[in-house]
Short mmCIF file of C-alpha atoms and ligand atoms in Angstrom, two decimals:
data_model
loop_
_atom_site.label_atom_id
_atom_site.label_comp_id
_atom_site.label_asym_id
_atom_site.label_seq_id
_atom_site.Cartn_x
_atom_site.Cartn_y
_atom_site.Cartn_z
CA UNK A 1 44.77 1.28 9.49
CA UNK A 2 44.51 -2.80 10.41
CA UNK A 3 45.74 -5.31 7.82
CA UNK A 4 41.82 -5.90 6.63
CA UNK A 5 41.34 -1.94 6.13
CA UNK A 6 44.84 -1.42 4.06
CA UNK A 7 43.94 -4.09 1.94
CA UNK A 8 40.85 -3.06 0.89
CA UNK A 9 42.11 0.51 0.23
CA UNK A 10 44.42 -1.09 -1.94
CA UNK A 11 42.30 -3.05 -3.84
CA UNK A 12 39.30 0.27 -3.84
CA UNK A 13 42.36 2.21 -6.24
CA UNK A 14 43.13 -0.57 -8.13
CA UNK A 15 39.77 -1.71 -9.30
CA UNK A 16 37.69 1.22 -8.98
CA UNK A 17 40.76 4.54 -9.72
CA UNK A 18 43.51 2.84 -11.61
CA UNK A 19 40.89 0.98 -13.56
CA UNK A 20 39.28 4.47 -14.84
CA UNK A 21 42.61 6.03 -15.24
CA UNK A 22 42.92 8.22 -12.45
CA UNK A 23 46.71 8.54 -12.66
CA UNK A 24 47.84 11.04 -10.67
CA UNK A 25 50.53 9.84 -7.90
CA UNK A 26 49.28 12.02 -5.26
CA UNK A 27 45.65 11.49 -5.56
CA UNK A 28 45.92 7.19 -5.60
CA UNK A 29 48.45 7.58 -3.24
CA UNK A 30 46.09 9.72 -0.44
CA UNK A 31 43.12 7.81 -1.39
CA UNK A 32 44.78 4.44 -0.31
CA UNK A 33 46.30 6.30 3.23
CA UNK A 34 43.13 7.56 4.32
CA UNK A 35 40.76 5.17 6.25
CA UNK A 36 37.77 5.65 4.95
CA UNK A 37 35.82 3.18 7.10
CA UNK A 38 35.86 5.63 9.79
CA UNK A 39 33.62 8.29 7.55
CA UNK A 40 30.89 6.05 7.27
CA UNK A 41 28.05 5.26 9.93
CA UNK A 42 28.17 2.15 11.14
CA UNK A 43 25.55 0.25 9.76
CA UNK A 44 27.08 -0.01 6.13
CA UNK A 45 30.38 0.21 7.84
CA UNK A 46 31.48 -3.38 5.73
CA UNK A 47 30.76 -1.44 2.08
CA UNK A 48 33.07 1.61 3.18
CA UNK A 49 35.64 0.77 0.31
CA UNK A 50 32.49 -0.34 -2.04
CA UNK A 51 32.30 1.27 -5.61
CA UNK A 52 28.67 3.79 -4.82
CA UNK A 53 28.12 6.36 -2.57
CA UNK A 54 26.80 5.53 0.77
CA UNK A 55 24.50 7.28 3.16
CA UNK A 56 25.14 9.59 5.89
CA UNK A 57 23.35 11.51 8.48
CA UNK A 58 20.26 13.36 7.38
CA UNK A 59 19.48 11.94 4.27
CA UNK A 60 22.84 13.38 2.56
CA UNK A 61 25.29 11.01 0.99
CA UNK A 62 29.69 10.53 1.10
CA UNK A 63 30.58 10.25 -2.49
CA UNK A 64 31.85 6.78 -4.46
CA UNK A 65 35.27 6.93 -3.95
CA UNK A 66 35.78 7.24 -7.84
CA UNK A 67 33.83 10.16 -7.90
CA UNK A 68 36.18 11.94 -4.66
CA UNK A 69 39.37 10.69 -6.97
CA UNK A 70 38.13 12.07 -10.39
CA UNK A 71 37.25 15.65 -8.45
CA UNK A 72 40.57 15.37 -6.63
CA UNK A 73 42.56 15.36 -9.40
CA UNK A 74 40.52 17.81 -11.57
CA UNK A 75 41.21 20.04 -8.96
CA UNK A 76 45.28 19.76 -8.94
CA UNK A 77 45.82 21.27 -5.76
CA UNK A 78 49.78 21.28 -4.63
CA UNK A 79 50.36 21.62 -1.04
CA UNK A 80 49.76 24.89 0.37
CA UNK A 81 47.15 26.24 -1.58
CA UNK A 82 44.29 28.01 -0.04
CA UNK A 83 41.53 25.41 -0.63
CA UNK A 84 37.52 26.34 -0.25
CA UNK A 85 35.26 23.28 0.08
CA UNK A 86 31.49 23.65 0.11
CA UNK A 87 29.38 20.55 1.93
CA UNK A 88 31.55 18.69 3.99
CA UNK A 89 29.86 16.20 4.36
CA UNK A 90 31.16 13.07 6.38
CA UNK A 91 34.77 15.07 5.75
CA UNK A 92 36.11 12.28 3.88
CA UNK A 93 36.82 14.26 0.98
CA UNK A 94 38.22 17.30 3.39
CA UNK A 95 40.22 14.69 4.75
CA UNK A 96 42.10 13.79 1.19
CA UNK A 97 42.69 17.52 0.32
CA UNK A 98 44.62 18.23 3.77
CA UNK A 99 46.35 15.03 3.31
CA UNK A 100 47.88 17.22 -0.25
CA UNK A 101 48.73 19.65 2.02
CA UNK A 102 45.87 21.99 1.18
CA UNK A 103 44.66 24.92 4.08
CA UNK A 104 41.46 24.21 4.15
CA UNK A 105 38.11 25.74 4.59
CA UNK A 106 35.28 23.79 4.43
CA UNK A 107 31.49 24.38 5.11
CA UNK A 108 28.80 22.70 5.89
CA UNK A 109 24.53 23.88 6.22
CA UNK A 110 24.12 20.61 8.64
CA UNK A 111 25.36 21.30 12.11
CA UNK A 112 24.75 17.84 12.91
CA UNK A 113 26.83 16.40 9.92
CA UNK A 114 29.93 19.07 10.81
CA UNK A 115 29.97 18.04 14.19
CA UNK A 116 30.46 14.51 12.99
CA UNK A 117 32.95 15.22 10.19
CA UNK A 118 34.84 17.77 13.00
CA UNK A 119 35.62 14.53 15.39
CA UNK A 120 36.68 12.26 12.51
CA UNK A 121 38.86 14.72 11.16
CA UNK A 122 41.04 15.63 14.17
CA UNK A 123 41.51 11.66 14.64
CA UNK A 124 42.31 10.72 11.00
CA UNK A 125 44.40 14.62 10.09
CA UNK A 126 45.20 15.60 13.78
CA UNK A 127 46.91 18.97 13.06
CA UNK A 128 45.92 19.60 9.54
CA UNK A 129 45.40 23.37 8.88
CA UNK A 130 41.14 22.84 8.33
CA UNK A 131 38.90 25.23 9.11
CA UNK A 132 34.99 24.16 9.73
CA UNK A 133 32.44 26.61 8.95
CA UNK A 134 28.60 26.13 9.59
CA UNK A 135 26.75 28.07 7.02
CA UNK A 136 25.15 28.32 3.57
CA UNK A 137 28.36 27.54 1.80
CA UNK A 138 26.90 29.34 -1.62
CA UNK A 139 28.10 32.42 -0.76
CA UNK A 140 31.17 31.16 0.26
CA UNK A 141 33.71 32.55 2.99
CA UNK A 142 34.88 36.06 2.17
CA UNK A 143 36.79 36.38 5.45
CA UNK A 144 39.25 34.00 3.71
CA UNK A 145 39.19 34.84 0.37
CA UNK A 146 40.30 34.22 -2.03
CA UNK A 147 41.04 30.68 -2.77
CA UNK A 148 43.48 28.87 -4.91
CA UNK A 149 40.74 26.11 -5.27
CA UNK A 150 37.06 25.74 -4.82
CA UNK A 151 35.54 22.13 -4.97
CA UNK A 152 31.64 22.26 -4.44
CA UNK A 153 30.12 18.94 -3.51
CA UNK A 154 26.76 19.25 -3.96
CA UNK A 155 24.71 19.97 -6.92
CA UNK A 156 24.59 23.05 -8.01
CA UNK A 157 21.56 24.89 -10.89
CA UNK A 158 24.58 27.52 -11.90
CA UNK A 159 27.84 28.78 -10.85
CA UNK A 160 27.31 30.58 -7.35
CA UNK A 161 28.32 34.58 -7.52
CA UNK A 162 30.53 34.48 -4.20
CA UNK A 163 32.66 31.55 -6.22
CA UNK A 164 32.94 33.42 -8.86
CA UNK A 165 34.09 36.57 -6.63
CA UNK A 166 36.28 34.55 -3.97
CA UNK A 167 38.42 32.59 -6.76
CA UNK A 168 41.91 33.41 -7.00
CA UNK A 169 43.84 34.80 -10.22
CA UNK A 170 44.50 32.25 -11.42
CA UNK A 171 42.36 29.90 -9.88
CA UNK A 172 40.38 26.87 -10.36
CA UNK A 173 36.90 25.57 -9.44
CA UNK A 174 35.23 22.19 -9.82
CA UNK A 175 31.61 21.73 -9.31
CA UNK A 176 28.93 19.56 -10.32
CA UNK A 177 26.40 21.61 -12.53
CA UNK A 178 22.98 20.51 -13.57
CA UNK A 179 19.22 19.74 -12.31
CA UNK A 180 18.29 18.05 -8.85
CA UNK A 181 18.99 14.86 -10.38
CA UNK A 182 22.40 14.30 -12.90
CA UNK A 183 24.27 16.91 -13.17
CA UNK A 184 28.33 17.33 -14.78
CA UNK A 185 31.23 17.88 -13.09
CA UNK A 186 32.50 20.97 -14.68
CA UNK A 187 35.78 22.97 -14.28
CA UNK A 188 36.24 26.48 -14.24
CA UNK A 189 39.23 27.99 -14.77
CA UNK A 190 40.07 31.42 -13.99
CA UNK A 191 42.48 34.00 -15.99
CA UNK A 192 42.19 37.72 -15.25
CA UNK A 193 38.12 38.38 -15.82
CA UNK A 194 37.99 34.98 -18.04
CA UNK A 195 36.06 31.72 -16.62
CA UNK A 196 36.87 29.24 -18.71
CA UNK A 197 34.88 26.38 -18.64
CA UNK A 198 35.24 22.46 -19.24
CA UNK A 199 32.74 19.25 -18.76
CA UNK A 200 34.13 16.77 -17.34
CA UNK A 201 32.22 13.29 -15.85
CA UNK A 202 28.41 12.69 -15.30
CA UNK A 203 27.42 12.82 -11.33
CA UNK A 204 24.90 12.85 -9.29
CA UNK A 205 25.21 14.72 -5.81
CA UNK A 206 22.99 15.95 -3.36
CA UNK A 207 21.25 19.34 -3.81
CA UNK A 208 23.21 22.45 -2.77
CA UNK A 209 20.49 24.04 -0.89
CA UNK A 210 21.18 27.65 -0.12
CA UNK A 211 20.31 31.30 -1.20
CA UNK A 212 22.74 30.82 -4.57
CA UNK A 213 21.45 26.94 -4.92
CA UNK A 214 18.76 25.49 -4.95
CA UNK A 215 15.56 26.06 -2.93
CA UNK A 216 14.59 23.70 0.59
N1 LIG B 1 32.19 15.46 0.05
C1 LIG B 1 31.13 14.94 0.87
C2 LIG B 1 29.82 15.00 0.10
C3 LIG B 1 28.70 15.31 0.98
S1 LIG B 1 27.13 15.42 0.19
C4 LIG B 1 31.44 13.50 1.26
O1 LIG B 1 32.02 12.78 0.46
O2 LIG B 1 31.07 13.11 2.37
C5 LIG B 1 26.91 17.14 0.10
C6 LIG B 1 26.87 17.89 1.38
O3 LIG B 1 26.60 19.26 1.05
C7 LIG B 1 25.77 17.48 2.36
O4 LIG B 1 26.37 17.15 3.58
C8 LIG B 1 24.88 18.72 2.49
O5 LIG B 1 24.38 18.91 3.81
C9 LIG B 1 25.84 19.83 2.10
N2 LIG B 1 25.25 21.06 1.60
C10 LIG B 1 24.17 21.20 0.77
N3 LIG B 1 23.96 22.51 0.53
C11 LIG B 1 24.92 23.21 1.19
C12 LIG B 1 25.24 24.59 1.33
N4 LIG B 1 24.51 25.56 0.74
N5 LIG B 1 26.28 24.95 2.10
C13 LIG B 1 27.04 24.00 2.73
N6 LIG B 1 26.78 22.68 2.64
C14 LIG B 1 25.74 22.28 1.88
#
């Protein structure tokens, strides 16, 4: 990263993560490493280390970088874990969990969006273990199941079946639950047949759209 970059990353944790008490070592200490200029399109290329979400191709959004930190660290992944992410998005927040150390698989409905996110990521994680999938990421990816970790990043009207299916014993999943419009970032964590649940934050994300989401 140049001089200008680094030092807004720096100052994007301080005021915006430690500020709100994300404390987790790992999580600040990604979120300041990874460029996150180079997710955004250029024309708001100058508010990449704002505090809001900004948009992307397609009408879809990459999340305020409080909002990737908060799921980040709900999600306590330690390196090596078998991580599923659902909407990739501009891969920004794929791009924090391989930086953990996570094997990734991450899927995303836009072709045009994975494309995108695919080039970024082998320049900013060149080597991480990431697989891209382009599909309706509510039924998830049984070919790899299951996962240690699911983190959905879209909004979602319930818990999808296939996430339910695909967890790991134990395993945890974050995703934002609610209407079209605010939803909660919930956690569910998984013992044997019990899904215990937790609200966390108020969000608002992007529909998931998909045969386990929400309708077109
Ligand atoms: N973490 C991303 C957030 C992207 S917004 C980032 O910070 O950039 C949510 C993404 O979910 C959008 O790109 C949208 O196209 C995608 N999406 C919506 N429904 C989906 C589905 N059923 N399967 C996979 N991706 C989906």
């Amino acid at each position: 990263m140049n001089d200008q970059a680094k030092s807004a990353a720096r100052r994007m944790v301080q005021t915006q993560l430690l500020a709100r008490n994300i404390s987790d070592p790992a999580v600040l200490g990604v979120m300041e490493a990874i460029p996150r200029h180079l997710f955004i399109p250029e024309a708001t290329i100058e508010q990449a280390y704002s505090d809001h979400a900004l948009p992307t191709a397609g009408g879809q959004t990459i999340s305020q970088p409080y909002i990737v930190a908060r799921m980040t660290e709900l999600l306590a992944v330690r390196p090596g874990q078998r991580v599923l992410e659902v909407g990739t998005g501009s891969g920004y927040q794929t791009a924090i969990l391989a930086r953990l150390g996570a094997h990734i698989v991450t899927i995303e409905r836009s072709p045009e969006l994975a494309g995108l996110a695919e080039a970024v990521l082998a320049e900013v994680c060149p080597g991480a273990a990431i697989q891209m999938v382009v599909a309706d990421g509510t039924l998830g990816y049984p070919d790899k199941a299951p996962y240690d970790r699911i983190l959905v990043t879209a909004a979602a009207p319930h818990i999808p079946k296939a996430h339910k299916h695909q967890l790991a014993d134990p395993g945890r999943l974050v995703i934002p639950l609610g209407d079209r419009h605010s939803q909660t970032l919930t956690v569910i964590d998984r013992q044997g047949e019990k899904f215990a649940v937790a609200d966390d934050i108020a969000c608002r994300f992007v529909p998931l759209v998909g045969e386990d989401g929400w309708g077109e």
